Tab-separated table of C-alpha atoms and ligand atoms in Angstrom:
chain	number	residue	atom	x	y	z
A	19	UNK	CA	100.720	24.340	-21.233
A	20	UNK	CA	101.160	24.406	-17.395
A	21	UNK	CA	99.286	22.962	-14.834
A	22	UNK	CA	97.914	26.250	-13.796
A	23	UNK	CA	96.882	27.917	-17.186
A	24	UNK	CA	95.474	24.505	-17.844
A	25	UNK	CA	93.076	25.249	-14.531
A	26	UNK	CA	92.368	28.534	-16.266
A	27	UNK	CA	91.367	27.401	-19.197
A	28	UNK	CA	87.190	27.294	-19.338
A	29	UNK	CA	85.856	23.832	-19.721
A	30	UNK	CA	83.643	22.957	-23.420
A	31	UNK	CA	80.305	22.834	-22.460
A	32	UNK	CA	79.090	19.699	-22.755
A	33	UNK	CA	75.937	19.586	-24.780
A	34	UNK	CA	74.313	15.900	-23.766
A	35	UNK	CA	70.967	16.806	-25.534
A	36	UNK	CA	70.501	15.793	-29.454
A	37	UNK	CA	68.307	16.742	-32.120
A	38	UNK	CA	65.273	15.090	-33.470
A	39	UNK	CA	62.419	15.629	-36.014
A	40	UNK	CA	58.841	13.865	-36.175
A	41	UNK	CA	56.645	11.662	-38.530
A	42	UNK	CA	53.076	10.778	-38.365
A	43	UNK	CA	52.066	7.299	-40.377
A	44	UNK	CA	48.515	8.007	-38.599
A	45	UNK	CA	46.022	9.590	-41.368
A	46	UNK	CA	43.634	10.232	-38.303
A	47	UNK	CA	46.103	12.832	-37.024
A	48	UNK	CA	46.239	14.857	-40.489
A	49	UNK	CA	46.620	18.222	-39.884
A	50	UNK	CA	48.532	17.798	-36.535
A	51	UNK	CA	51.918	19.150	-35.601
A	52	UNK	CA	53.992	16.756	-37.013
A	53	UNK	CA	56.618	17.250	-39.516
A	54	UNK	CA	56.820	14.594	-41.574
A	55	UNK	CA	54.608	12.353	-42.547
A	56	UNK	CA	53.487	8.814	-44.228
A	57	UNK	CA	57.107	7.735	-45.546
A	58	UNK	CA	59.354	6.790	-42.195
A	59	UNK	CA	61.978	5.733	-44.383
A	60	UNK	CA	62.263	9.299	-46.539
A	61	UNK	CA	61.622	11.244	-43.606
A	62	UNK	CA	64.686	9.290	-42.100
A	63	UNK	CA	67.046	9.928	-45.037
A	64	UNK	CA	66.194	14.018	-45.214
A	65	UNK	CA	66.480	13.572	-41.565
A	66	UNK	CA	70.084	12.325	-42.118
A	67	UNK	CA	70.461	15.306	-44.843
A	68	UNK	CA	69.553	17.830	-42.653
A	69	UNK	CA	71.783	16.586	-39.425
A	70	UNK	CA	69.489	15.820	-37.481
A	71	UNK	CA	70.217	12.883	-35.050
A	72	UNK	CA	67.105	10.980	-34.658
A	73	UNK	CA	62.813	10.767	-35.871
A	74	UNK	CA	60.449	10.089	-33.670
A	75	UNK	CA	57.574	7.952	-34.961
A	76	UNK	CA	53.771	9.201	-34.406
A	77	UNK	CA	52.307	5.224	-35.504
A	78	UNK	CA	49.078	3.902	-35.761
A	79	UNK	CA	50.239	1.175	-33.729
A	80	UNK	CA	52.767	-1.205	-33.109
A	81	UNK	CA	52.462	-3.349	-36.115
A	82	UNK	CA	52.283	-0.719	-38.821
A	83	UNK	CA	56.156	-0.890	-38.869
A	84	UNK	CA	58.046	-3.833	-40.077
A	85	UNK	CA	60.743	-3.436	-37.522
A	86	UNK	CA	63.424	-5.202	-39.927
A	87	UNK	CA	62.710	-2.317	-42.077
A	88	UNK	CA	63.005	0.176	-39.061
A	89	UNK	CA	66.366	-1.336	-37.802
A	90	UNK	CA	67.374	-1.016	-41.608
A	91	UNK	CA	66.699	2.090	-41.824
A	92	UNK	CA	67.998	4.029	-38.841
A	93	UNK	CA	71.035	1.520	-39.594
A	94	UNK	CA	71.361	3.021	-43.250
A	95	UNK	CA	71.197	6.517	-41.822
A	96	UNK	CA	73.191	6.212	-38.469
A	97	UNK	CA	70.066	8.002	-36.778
A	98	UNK	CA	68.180	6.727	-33.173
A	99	UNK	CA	64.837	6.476	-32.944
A	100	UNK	CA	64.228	9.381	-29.985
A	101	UNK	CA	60.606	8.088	-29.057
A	102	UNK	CA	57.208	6.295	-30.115
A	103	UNK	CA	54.037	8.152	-29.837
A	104	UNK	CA	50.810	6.195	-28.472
A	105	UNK	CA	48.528	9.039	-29.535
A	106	UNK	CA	46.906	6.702	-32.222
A	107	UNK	CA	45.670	4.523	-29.879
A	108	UNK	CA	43.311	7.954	-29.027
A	109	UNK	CA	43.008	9.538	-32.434
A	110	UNK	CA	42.085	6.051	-34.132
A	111	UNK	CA	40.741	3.576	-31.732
A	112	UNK	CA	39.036	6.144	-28.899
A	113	UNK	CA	40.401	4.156	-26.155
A	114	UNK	CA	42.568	6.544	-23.203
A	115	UNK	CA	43.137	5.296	-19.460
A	116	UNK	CA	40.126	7.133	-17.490
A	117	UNK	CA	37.521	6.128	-20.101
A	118	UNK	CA	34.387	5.054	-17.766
A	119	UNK	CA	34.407	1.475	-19.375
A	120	UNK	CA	36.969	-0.829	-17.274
A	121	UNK	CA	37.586	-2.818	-20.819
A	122	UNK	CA	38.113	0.112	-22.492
A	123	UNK	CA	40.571	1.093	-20.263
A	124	UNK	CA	42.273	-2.266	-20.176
A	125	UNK	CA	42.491	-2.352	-23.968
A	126	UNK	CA	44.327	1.435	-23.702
A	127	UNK	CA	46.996	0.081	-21.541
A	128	UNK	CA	47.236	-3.196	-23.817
A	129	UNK	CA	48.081	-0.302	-26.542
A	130	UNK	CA	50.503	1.130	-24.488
A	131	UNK	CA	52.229	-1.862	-23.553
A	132	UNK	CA	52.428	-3.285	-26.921
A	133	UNK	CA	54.159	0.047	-27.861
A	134	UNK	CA	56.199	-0.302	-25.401
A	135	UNK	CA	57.436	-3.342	-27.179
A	136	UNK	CA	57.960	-2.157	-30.084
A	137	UNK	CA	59.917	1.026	-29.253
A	138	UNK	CA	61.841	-0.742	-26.162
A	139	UNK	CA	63.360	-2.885	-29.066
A	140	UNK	CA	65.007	-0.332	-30.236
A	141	UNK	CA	66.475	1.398	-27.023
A	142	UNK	CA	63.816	4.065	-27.426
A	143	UNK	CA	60.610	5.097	-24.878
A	144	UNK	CA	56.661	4.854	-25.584
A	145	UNK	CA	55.155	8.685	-25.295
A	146	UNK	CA	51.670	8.890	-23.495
A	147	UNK	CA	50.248	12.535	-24.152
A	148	UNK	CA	46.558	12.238	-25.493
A	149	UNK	CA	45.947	8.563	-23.766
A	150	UNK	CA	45.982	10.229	-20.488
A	151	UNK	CA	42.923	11.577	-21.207
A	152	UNK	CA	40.285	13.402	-19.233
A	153	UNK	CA	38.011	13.163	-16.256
A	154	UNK	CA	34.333	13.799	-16.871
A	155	UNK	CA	31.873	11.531	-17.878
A	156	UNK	CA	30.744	10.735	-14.700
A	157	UNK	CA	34.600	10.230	-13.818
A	158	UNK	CA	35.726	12.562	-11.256
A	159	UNK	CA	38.622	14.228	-11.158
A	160	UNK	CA	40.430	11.811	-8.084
A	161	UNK	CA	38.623	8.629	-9.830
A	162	UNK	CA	40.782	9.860	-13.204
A	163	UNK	CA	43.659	11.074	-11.723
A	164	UNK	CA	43.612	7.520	-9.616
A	165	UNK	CA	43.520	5.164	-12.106
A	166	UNK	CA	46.099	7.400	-14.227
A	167	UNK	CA	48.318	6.725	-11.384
A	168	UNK	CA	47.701	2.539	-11.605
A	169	UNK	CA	48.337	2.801	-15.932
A	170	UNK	CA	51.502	4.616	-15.540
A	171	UNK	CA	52.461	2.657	-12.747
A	172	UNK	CA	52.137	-1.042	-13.944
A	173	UNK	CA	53.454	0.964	-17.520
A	174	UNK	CA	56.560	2.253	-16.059
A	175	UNK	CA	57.480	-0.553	-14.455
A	176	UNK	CA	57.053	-2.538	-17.594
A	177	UNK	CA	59.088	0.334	-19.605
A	178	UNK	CA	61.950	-0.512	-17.103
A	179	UNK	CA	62.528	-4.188	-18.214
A	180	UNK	CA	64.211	-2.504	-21.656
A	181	UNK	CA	65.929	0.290	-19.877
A	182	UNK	CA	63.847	3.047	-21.190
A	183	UNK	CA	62.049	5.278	-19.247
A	184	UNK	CA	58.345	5.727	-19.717
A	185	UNK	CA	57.569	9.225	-21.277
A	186	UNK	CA	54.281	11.201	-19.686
A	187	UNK	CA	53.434	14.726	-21.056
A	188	UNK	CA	51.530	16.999	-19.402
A	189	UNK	CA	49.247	18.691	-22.115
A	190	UNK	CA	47.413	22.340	-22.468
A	191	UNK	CA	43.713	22.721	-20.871
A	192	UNK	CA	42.375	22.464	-24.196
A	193	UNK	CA	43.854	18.602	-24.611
A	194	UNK	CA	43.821	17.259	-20.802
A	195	UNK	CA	42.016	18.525	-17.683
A	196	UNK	CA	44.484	16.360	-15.593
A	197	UNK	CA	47.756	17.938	-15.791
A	198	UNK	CA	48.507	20.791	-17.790
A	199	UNK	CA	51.687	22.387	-16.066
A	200	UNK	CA	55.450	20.637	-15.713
A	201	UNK	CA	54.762	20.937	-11.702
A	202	UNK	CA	51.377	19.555	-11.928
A	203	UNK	CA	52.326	16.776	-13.772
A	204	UNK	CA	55.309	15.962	-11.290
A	205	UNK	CA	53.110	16.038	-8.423
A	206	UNK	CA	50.614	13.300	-10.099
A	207	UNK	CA	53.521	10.696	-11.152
A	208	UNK	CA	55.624	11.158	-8.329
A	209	UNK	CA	56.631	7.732	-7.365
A	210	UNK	CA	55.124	5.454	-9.550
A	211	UNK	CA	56.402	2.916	-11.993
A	212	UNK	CA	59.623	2.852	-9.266
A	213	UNK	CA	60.403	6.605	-10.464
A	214	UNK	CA	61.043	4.955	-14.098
A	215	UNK	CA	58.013	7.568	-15.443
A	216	UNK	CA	59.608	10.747	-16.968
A	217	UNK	CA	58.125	13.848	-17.875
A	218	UNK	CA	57.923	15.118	-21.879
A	219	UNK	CA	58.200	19.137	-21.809
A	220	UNK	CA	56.206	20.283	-24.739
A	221	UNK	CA	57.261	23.591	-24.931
A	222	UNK	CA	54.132	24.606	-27.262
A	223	UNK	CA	51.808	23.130	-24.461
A	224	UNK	CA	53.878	25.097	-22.015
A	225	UNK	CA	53.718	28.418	-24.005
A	226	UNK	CA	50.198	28.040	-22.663
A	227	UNK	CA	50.302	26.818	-19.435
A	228	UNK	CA	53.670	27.815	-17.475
A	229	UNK	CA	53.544	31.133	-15.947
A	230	UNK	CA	57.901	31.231	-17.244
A	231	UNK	CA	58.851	28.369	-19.701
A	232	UNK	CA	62.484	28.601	-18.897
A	233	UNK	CA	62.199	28.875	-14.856
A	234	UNK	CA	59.398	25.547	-15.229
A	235	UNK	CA	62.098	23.550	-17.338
A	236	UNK	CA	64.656	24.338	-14.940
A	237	UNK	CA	62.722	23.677	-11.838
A	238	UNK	CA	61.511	20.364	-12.800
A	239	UNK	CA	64.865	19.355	-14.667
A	240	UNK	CA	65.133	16.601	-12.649
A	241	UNK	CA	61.995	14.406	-14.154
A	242	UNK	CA	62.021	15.454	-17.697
A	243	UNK	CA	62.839	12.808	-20.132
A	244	UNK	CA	61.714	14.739	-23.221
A	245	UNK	CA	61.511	17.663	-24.956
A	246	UNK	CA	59.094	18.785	-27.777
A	247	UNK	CA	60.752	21.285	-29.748
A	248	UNK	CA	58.532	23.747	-31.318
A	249	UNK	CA	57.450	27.400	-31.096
A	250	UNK	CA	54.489	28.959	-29.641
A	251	UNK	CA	52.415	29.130	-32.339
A	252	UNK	CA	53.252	25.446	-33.063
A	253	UNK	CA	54.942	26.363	-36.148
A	254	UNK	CA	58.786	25.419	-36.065
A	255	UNK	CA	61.023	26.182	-33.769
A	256	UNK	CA	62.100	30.268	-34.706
A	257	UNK	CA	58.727	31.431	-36.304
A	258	UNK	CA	57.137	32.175	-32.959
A	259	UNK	CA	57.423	34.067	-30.014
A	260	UNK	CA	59.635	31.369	-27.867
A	261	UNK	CA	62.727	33.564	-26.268
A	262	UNK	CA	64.800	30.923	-27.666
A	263	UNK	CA	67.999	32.524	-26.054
A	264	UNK	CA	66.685	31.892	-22.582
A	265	UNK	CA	65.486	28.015	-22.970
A	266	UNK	CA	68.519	26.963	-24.661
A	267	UNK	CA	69.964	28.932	-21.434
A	268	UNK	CA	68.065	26.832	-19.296
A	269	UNK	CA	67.887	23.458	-20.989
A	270	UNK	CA	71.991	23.728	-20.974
A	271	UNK	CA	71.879	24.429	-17.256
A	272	UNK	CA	69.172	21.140	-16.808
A	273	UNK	CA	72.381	18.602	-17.693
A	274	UNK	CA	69.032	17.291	-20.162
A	275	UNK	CA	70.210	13.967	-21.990
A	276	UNK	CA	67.286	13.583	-24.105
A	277	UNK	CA	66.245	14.895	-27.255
A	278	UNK	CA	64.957	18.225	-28.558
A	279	UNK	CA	62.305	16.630	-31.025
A	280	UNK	CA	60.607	18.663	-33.593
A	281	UNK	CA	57.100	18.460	-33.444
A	282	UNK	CA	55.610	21.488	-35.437
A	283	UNK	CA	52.838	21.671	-38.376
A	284	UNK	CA	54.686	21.023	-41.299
A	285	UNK	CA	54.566	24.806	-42.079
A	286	UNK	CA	54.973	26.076	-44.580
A	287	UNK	CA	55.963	22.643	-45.699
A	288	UNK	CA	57.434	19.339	-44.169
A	289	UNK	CA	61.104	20.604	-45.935
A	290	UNK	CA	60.777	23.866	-44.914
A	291	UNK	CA	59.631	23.520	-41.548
A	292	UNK	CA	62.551	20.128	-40.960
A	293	UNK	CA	65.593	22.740	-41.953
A	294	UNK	CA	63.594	25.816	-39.882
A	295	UNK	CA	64.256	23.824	-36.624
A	296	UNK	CA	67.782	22.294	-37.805
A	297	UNK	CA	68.557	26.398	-38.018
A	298	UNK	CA	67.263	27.655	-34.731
A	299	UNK	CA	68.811	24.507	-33.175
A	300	UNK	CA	72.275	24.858	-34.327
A	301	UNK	CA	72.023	28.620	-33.707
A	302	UNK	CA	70.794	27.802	-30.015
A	303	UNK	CA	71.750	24.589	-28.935
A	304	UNK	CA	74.727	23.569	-30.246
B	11	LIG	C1	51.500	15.144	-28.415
B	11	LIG	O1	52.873	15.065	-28.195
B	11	LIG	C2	51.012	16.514	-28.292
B	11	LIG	O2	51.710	17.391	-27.894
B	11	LIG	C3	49.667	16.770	-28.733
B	11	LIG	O3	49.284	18.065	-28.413
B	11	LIG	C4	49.633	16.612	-30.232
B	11	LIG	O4	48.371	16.407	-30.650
B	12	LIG	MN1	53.874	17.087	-27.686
Protein backbone atom coordinates (compact mmCIF):
# COMPACT_ATOMS: atom_id res chain seq x y z
CA UNK A 1 0.00 0.00 0.00
CA UNK A 2 1.48 3.52 -0.62
CA UNK A 3 2.23 6.12 1.57
CA UNK A 4 -0.64 8.14 0.37
CA UNK A 5 -3.59 5.56 0.26
CA UNK A 6 -2.19 4.61 3.61
CA UNK A 7 -3.10 8.51 4.70
CA UNK A 8 -6.47 7.75 3.18
CA UNK A 9 -7.22 5.01 4.87
CA UNK A 10 -9.73 5.95 8.08
CA UNK A 11 -8.16 5.23 11.38
CA UNK A 12 -10.09 2.14 13.86
CA UNK A 13 -11.71 3.90 16.38
CA UNK A 14 -10.27 3.29 19.37
CA UNK A 15 -12.77 2.18 21.94
CA UNK A 16 -10.76 2.80 25.52
CA UNK A 17 -14.03 2.20 27.55
CA UNK A 18 -14.86 -1.58 28.82
CA UNK A 19 -17.76 -3.32 30.01
CA UNK A 20 -18.85 -4.13 33.46
CA UNK A 21 -21.81 -5.67 35.41
CA UNK A 22 -22.76 -5.25 39.26
CA UNK A 23 -23.27 -7.35 42.51
CA UNK A 24 -24.74 -6.44 45.76
CA UNK A 25 -23.50 -8.79 48.93
CA UNK A 26 -25.58 -6.03 51.02
CA UNK A 27 -29.15 -7.66 52.02
CA UNK A 28 -30.06 -4.01 53.19
CA UNK A 29 -30.02 -2.91 49.55
CA UNK A 30 -32.54 -5.79 48.34
CA UNK A 31 -34.55 -4.63 45.80
CA UNK A 32 -31.98 -2.06 44.43
CA UNK A 33 -30.59 -1.79 40.94
CA UNK A 34 -28.07 -4.16 41.05
CA UNK A 35 -27.65 -7.11 38.91
CA UNK A 36 -26.28 -9.65 40.64
CA UNK A 37 -26.33 -10.45 43.84
CA UNK A 38 -25.00 -12.48 47.12
CA UNK A 39 -22.45 -14.89 45.20
CA UNK A 40 -19.30 -12.52 43.92
CA UNK A 41 -17.66 -15.49 42.79
CA UNK A 42 -20.78 -16.86 40.37
CA UNK A 43 -21.61 -13.52 39.38
CA UNK A 44 -17.84 -13.32 38.27
CA UNK A 45 -17.84 -16.57 36.27
CA UNK A 46 -21.37 -15.66 34.23
CA UNK A 47 -19.68 -12.39 34.07
CA UNK A 48 -16.77 -14.12 32.23
CA UNK A 49 -19.59 -16.17 30.16
CA UNK A 50 -21.25 -13.34 29.03
CA UNK A 51 -17.94 -11.15 27.97
CA UNK A 52 -18.14 -8.87 30.07
CA UNK A 53 -14.77 -7.38 31.31
CA UNK A 54 -15.15 -6.59 34.87
CA UNK A 55 -18.00 -6.65 38.30
CA UNK A 56 -18.22 -4.09 40.38
CA UNK A 57 -18.85 -5.00 44.03
CA UNK A 58 -21.88 -3.22 46.02
CA UNK A 59 -20.25 -4.69 49.81
CA UNK A 60 -21.34 -4.36 53.12
CA UNK A 61 -17.99 -3.31 53.91
CA UNK A 62 -14.53 -3.89 53.54
CA UNK A 63 -14.15 -7.08 55.38
CA UNK A 64 -17.05 -9.04 53.95
CA UNK A 65 -14.60 -10.14 51.16
CA UNK A 66 -11.72 -12.39 51.76
CA UNK A 67 -9.53 -10.61 49.31
CA UNK A 68 -7.41 -13.94 48.62
CA UNK A 69 -10.64 -15.18 47.39
CA UNK A 70 -11.27 -11.90 45.34
CA UNK A 71 -7.72 -11.91 43.73
CA UNK A 72 -8.59 -15.70 43.01
CA UNK A 73 -11.32 -15.08 41.48
CA UNK A 74 -10.96 -12.21 39.04
CA UNK A 75 -7.54 -14.23 38.46
CA UNK A 76 -9.63 -17.45 37.47
CA UNK A 77 -11.79 -15.34 35.20
CA UNK A 78 -9.26 -12.77 33.69
CA UNK A 79 -11.90 -9.98 34.74
CA UNK A 80 -10.93 -6.35 36.77
CA UNK A 81 -12.71 -5.31 39.42
CA UNK A 82 -14.21 -1.76 37.78
CA UNK A 83 -15.17 -0.20 41.29
CA UNK A 84 -16.28 -0.68 45.08
CA UNK A 85 -19.46 0.80 46.22
CA UNK A 86 -19.55 2.53 49.84
CA UNK A 87 -23.34 2.72 49.75
CA UNK A 88 -23.52 0.13 52.67
CA UNK A 89 -21.92 2.21 54.89
CA UNK A 90 -25.56 4.34 54.34
CA UNK A 91 -28.01 1.54 53.74
CA UNK A 92 -26.60 -0.54 56.84
CA UNK A 93 -24.84 1.56 59.32
CA UNK A 94 -26.80 5.21 58.73
CA UNK A 95 -23.63 7.03 58.84
CA UNK A 96 -23.08 9.73 55.45
CA UNK A 97 -20.60 12.85 55.61
CA UNK A 98 -23.11 15.88 56.53
CA UNK A 99 -24.82 13.90 59.31
CA UNK A 100 -25.18 16.70 62.22
CA UNK A 101 -23.11 14.43 64.66
CA UNK A 102 -19.19 15.26 64.13
CA UNK A 103 -18.54 11.35 65.20
CA UNK A 104 -20.89 10.24 62.98
CA UNK A 105 -19.38 11.90 60.35
CA UNK A 106 -15.89 10.84 61.28
CA UNK A 107 -16.94 7.19 61.42
CA UNK A 108 -18.48 7.74 57.53
CA UNK A 109 -15.17 8.80 56.28
CA UNK A 110 -13.40 5.91 58.40
CA UNK A 111 -15.87 3.72 56.04
CA UNK A 112 -14.76 5.32 53.15
CA UNK A 113 -11.24 5.12 53.77
CA UNK A 114 -11.20 1.60 54.77
CA UNK A 115 -12.87 0.95 51.34
CA UNK A 116 -10.57 2.66 49.88
CA UNK A 117 -8.20 0.03 51.07
CA UNK A 118 -9.70 -2.60 50.08
CA UNK A 119 -10.54 -1.67 46.46
CA UNK A 120 -7.08 0.37 45.99
CA UNK A 121 -5.56 -3.21 46.44
CA UNK A 122 -6.79 -4.22 43.60
CA UNK A 123 -6.09 -1.22 41.16
CA UNK A 124 -9.77 -0.34 41.42
CA UNK A 125 -11.63 3.11 42.98
CA UNK A 126 -14.08 3.44 46.15
CA UNK A 127 -17.67 4.90 44.74
CA UNK A 128 -19.34 7.55 47.10
CA UNK A 129 -23.06 8.06 45.81
CA UNK A 130 -25.53 7.71 48.86
CA UNK A 131 -22.67 8.73 51.63
CA UNK A 132 -22.78 12.16 50.29
CA UNK A 133 -25.85 12.57 51.74
CA UNK A 134 -28.12 15.50 52.39
CA UNK A 135 -28.35 18.85 54.07
CA UNK A 136 -31.24 19.37 56.44
CA UNK A 137 -31.43 18.60 59.85
CA UNK A 138 -30.49 21.72 61.01
CA UNK A 139 -27.50 21.44 58.40
CA UNK A 140 -27.66 24.04 55.85
CA UNK A 141 -27.07 23.71 52.58
CA UNK A 142 -23.22 25.63 52.62
CA UNK A 143 -22.59 23.80 56.18
CA UNK A 144 -23.27 20.31 53.97
CA UNK A 145 -21.92 21.20 50.92
CA UNK A 146 -18.68 22.46 53.15
CA UNK A 147 -17.85 19.65 54.94
CA UNK A 148 -18.60 17.44 51.66
CA UNK A 149 -15.83 19.40 50.26
CA UNK A 150 -13.25 18.48 53.50
CA UNK A 151 -14.48 14.29 53.12
CA UNK A 152 -13.74 14.21 49.53
CA UNK A 153 -10.82 16.18 49.92
CA UNK A 154 -8.74 14.37 52.68
CA UNK A 155 -10.56 11.07 50.60
CA UNK A 156 -9.13 11.90 47.33
CA UNK A 157 -6.01 12.59 48.38
CA UNK A 158 -5.87 9.33 50.21
CA UNK A 159 -7.37 7.49 46.92
CA UNK A 160 -4.20 8.92 45.17
CA UNK A 161 -1.55 6.96 47.23
CA UNK A 162 -2.88 3.63 45.08
CA UNK A 163 -3.28 5.43 41.84
CA UNK A 164 -6.97 5.31 41.67
CA UNK A 165 -9.03 8.08 41.42
CA UNK A 166 -11.76 8.70 43.94
CA UNK A 167 -15.28 8.16 42.31
CA UNK A 168 -18.18 10.94 43.38
CA UNK A 169 -21.69 10.60 41.78
CA UNK A 170 -23.95 13.13 41.60
CA UNK A 171 -27.45 11.52 42.38
CA UNK A 172 -31.32 12.43 41.37
CA UNK A 173 -33.32 14.99 43.79
CA UNK A 174 -35.04 12.15 45.18
CA UNK A 175 -31.48 10.57 46.64
CA UNK A 176 -29.28 13.89 47.30
CA UNK A 177 -30.27 17.57 47.62
CA UNK A 178 -26.51 18.44 47.06
CA UNK A 179 -25.73 17.72 43.58
CA UNK A 180 -28.00 16.23 41.27
CA UNK A 181 -26.66 17.35 37.73
CA UNK A 182 -22.99 16.33 36.03
CA UNK A 183 -22.31 20.35 36.09
CA UNK A 184 -23.44 20.74 39.56
CA UNK A 185 -21.46 18.18 40.79
CA UNK A 186 -18.24 19.56 38.93
CA UNK A 187 -18.69 22.86 40.35
CA UNK A 188 -18.77 21.37 44.13
CA UNK A 189 -15.47 19.07 43.73
CA UNK A 190 -13.60 21.28 41.67
CA UNK A 191 -10.19 21.21 43.11
CA UNK A 192 -10.18 19.07 45.88
CA UNK A 193 -8.37 15.91 46.75
CA UNK A 194 -5.47 17.62 44.20
CA UNK A 195 -8.11 17.06 41.22
CA UNK A 196 -7.72 13.13 42.06
CA UNK A 197 -11.89 13.20 42.70
CA UNK A 198 -13.72 12.00 39.51
CA UNK A 199 -17.16 12.18 38.64
CA UNK A 200 -19.52 8.72 38.21
CA UNK A 201 -22.24 9.55 35.35
CA UNK A 202 -25.24 7.55 36.28
CA UNK A 203 -27.06 7.78 33.32
CA UNK A 204 -30.46 6.62 35.15
CA UNK A 205 -29.88 9.56 37.68
CA UNK A 206 -29.24 11.73 34.68
CA UNK A 207 -32.40 10.59 32.74
CA UNK A 208 -33.82 12.70 35.54
CA UNK A 209 -31.81 15.46 36.06
CA UNK A 210 -29.84 16.63 32.75
CA UNK A 211 -31.82 18.79 30.57
CA UNK A 212 -29.67 16.44 27.32
CA UNK A 213 -27.83 13.28 28.65
CA UNK A 214 -25.53 13.13 25.72
CA UNK A 215 -24.57 17.07 25.49
CA UNK A 216 -23.99 16.77 29.81
CA UNK A 217 -21.60 13.66 29.23
CA UNK A 218 -19.82 15.41 26.64
CA UNK A 219 -19.50 18.70 28.33
CA UNK A 220 -18.16 17.42 31.48
CA UNK A 221 -16.00 14.58 29.75
CA UNK A 222 -13.19 15.84 31.23
CA UNK A 223 -14.00 14.79 35.13
CA UNK A 224 -15.90 11.66 34.64
CA UNK A 225 -14.29 8.60 35.93
CA UNK A 226 -17.39 6.39 35.70
CA UNK A 227 -20.20 5.41 34.04
CA UNK A 228 -23.40 3.62 35.29
CA UNK A 229 -24.85 1.85 32.53
CA UNK A 230 -28.50 1.46 32.68
CA UNK A 231 -31.72 2.71 31.07
CA UNK A 232 -34.17 5.18 32.17
CA UNK A 233 -36.44 3.22 33.78
CA UNK A 234 -33.51 1.56 35.63
CA UNK A 235 -34.16 -1.60 33.95
CA UNK A 236 -31.11 -2.73 31.69
CA UNK A 237 -29.55 -1.00 29.36
CA UNK A 238 -32.16 -1.32 25.92
CA UNK A 239 -35.58 -1.69 27.79
CA UNK A 240 -35.98 2.03 28.28
CA UNK A 241 -36.21 5.12 26.63
CA UNK A 242 -32.21 6.00 26.61
CA UNK A 243 -31.39 7.15 22.74
CA UNK A 244 -28.68 4.74 23.02
CA UNK A 245 -27.37 5.75 19.46
CA UNK A 246 -26.57 9.24 20.64
CA UNK A 247 -24.62 8.38 24.11
CA UNK A 248 -22.57 5.78 22.64
CA UNK A 249 -22.06 8.85 20.05
CA UNK A 250 -20.99 10.92 22.72
CA UNK A 251 -19.21 8.68 25.19
CA UNK A 252 -16.91 7.67 21.93
CA UNK A 253 -16.27 11.35 21.31
CA UNK A 254 -15.38 11.80 25.48
CA UNK A 255 -11.89 9.59 24.80
CA UNK A 256 -13.79 7.87 28.34
CA UNK A 257 -11.27 5.15 29.76
CA UNK A 258 -13.46 3.85 32.34
CA UNK A 259 -16.08 1.43 32.46
CA UNK A 260 -19.69 1.23 31.32
CA UNK A 261 -20.96 -0.73 34.51
CA UNK A 262 -24.31 -2.28 34.61
CA UNK A 263 -26.24 -1.26 37.37
CA UNK A 264 -29.99 -2.12 36.62
CA UNK A 265 -32.77 -4.12 38.77
CA UNK A 266 -32.14 -7.50 37.99
CA UNK A 267 -35.21 -7.42 35.64
CA UNK A 268 -36.70 -9.62 34.66
CA UNK A 269 -33.98 -11.64 36.25
CA UNK A 270 -30.20 -11.27 37.23
CA UNK A 271 -29.46 -13.64 33.75
CA UNK A 272 -31.69 -11.92 31.79
CA UNK A 273 -31.03 -8.51 32.66
CA UNK A 274 -26.61 -9.43 32.66
CA UNK A 275 -26.98 -10.63 28.73
CA UNK A 276 -29.74 -7.51 28.07
CA UNK A 277 -26.82 -5.03 28.67
CA UNK A 278 -23.96 -7.38 27.11
CA UNK A 279 -26.53 -6.94 23.84
CA UNK A 280 -27.15 -3.24 23.77
CA UNK A 281 -23.42 -2.83 24.59
CA UNK A 282 -21.95 -4.76 21.83
CA UNK A 283 -24.62 -3.32 19.50
CA UNK A 284 -23.56 0.31 20.73
CA UNK A 285 -20.30 0.41 22.06
CA UNK A 286 -18.18 -1.82 20.58
C1 LIG B 1 -25.59 4.26 43.43
O1 LIG B 1 -24.63 4.09 42.44
C2 LIG B 1 -26.83 4.79 42.88
O2 LIG B 1 -26.91 5.16 41.76
C3 LIG B 1 -27.98 4.78 43.75
O3 LIG B 1 -29.05 5.45 43.16
C4 LIG B 1 -28.38 3.34 43.98
O4 LIG B 1 -29.14 3.24 45.09
MN1 LIG C 1 -25.31 4.73 40.32
Amino acid sequence: MSALSNAKTPKKEQVMFRSSVTVSLVQEARGGPFVFWDDYREAAKKAKSLGFDAIEIFTPGPDAIKAGELLDTLEETGLKLAAVGTGAGWVKHKLHLCLPDAVKRQQARDFIRAIIDFAGAFGAPAIIGSMQGRHGDGVSMEQAKQWLREALDELGNYAAEYRVPLIYEPLNRYETNLANTLEAATALIGGVGGGNVKLLADLFHMNIEETDVAKALVDNAAMIGHIHFVDTNRRPAGLGNMPWAKIAEAVRSMNYSGFLSAEAFPYPDSDAAAVQTIDTYRKFFS
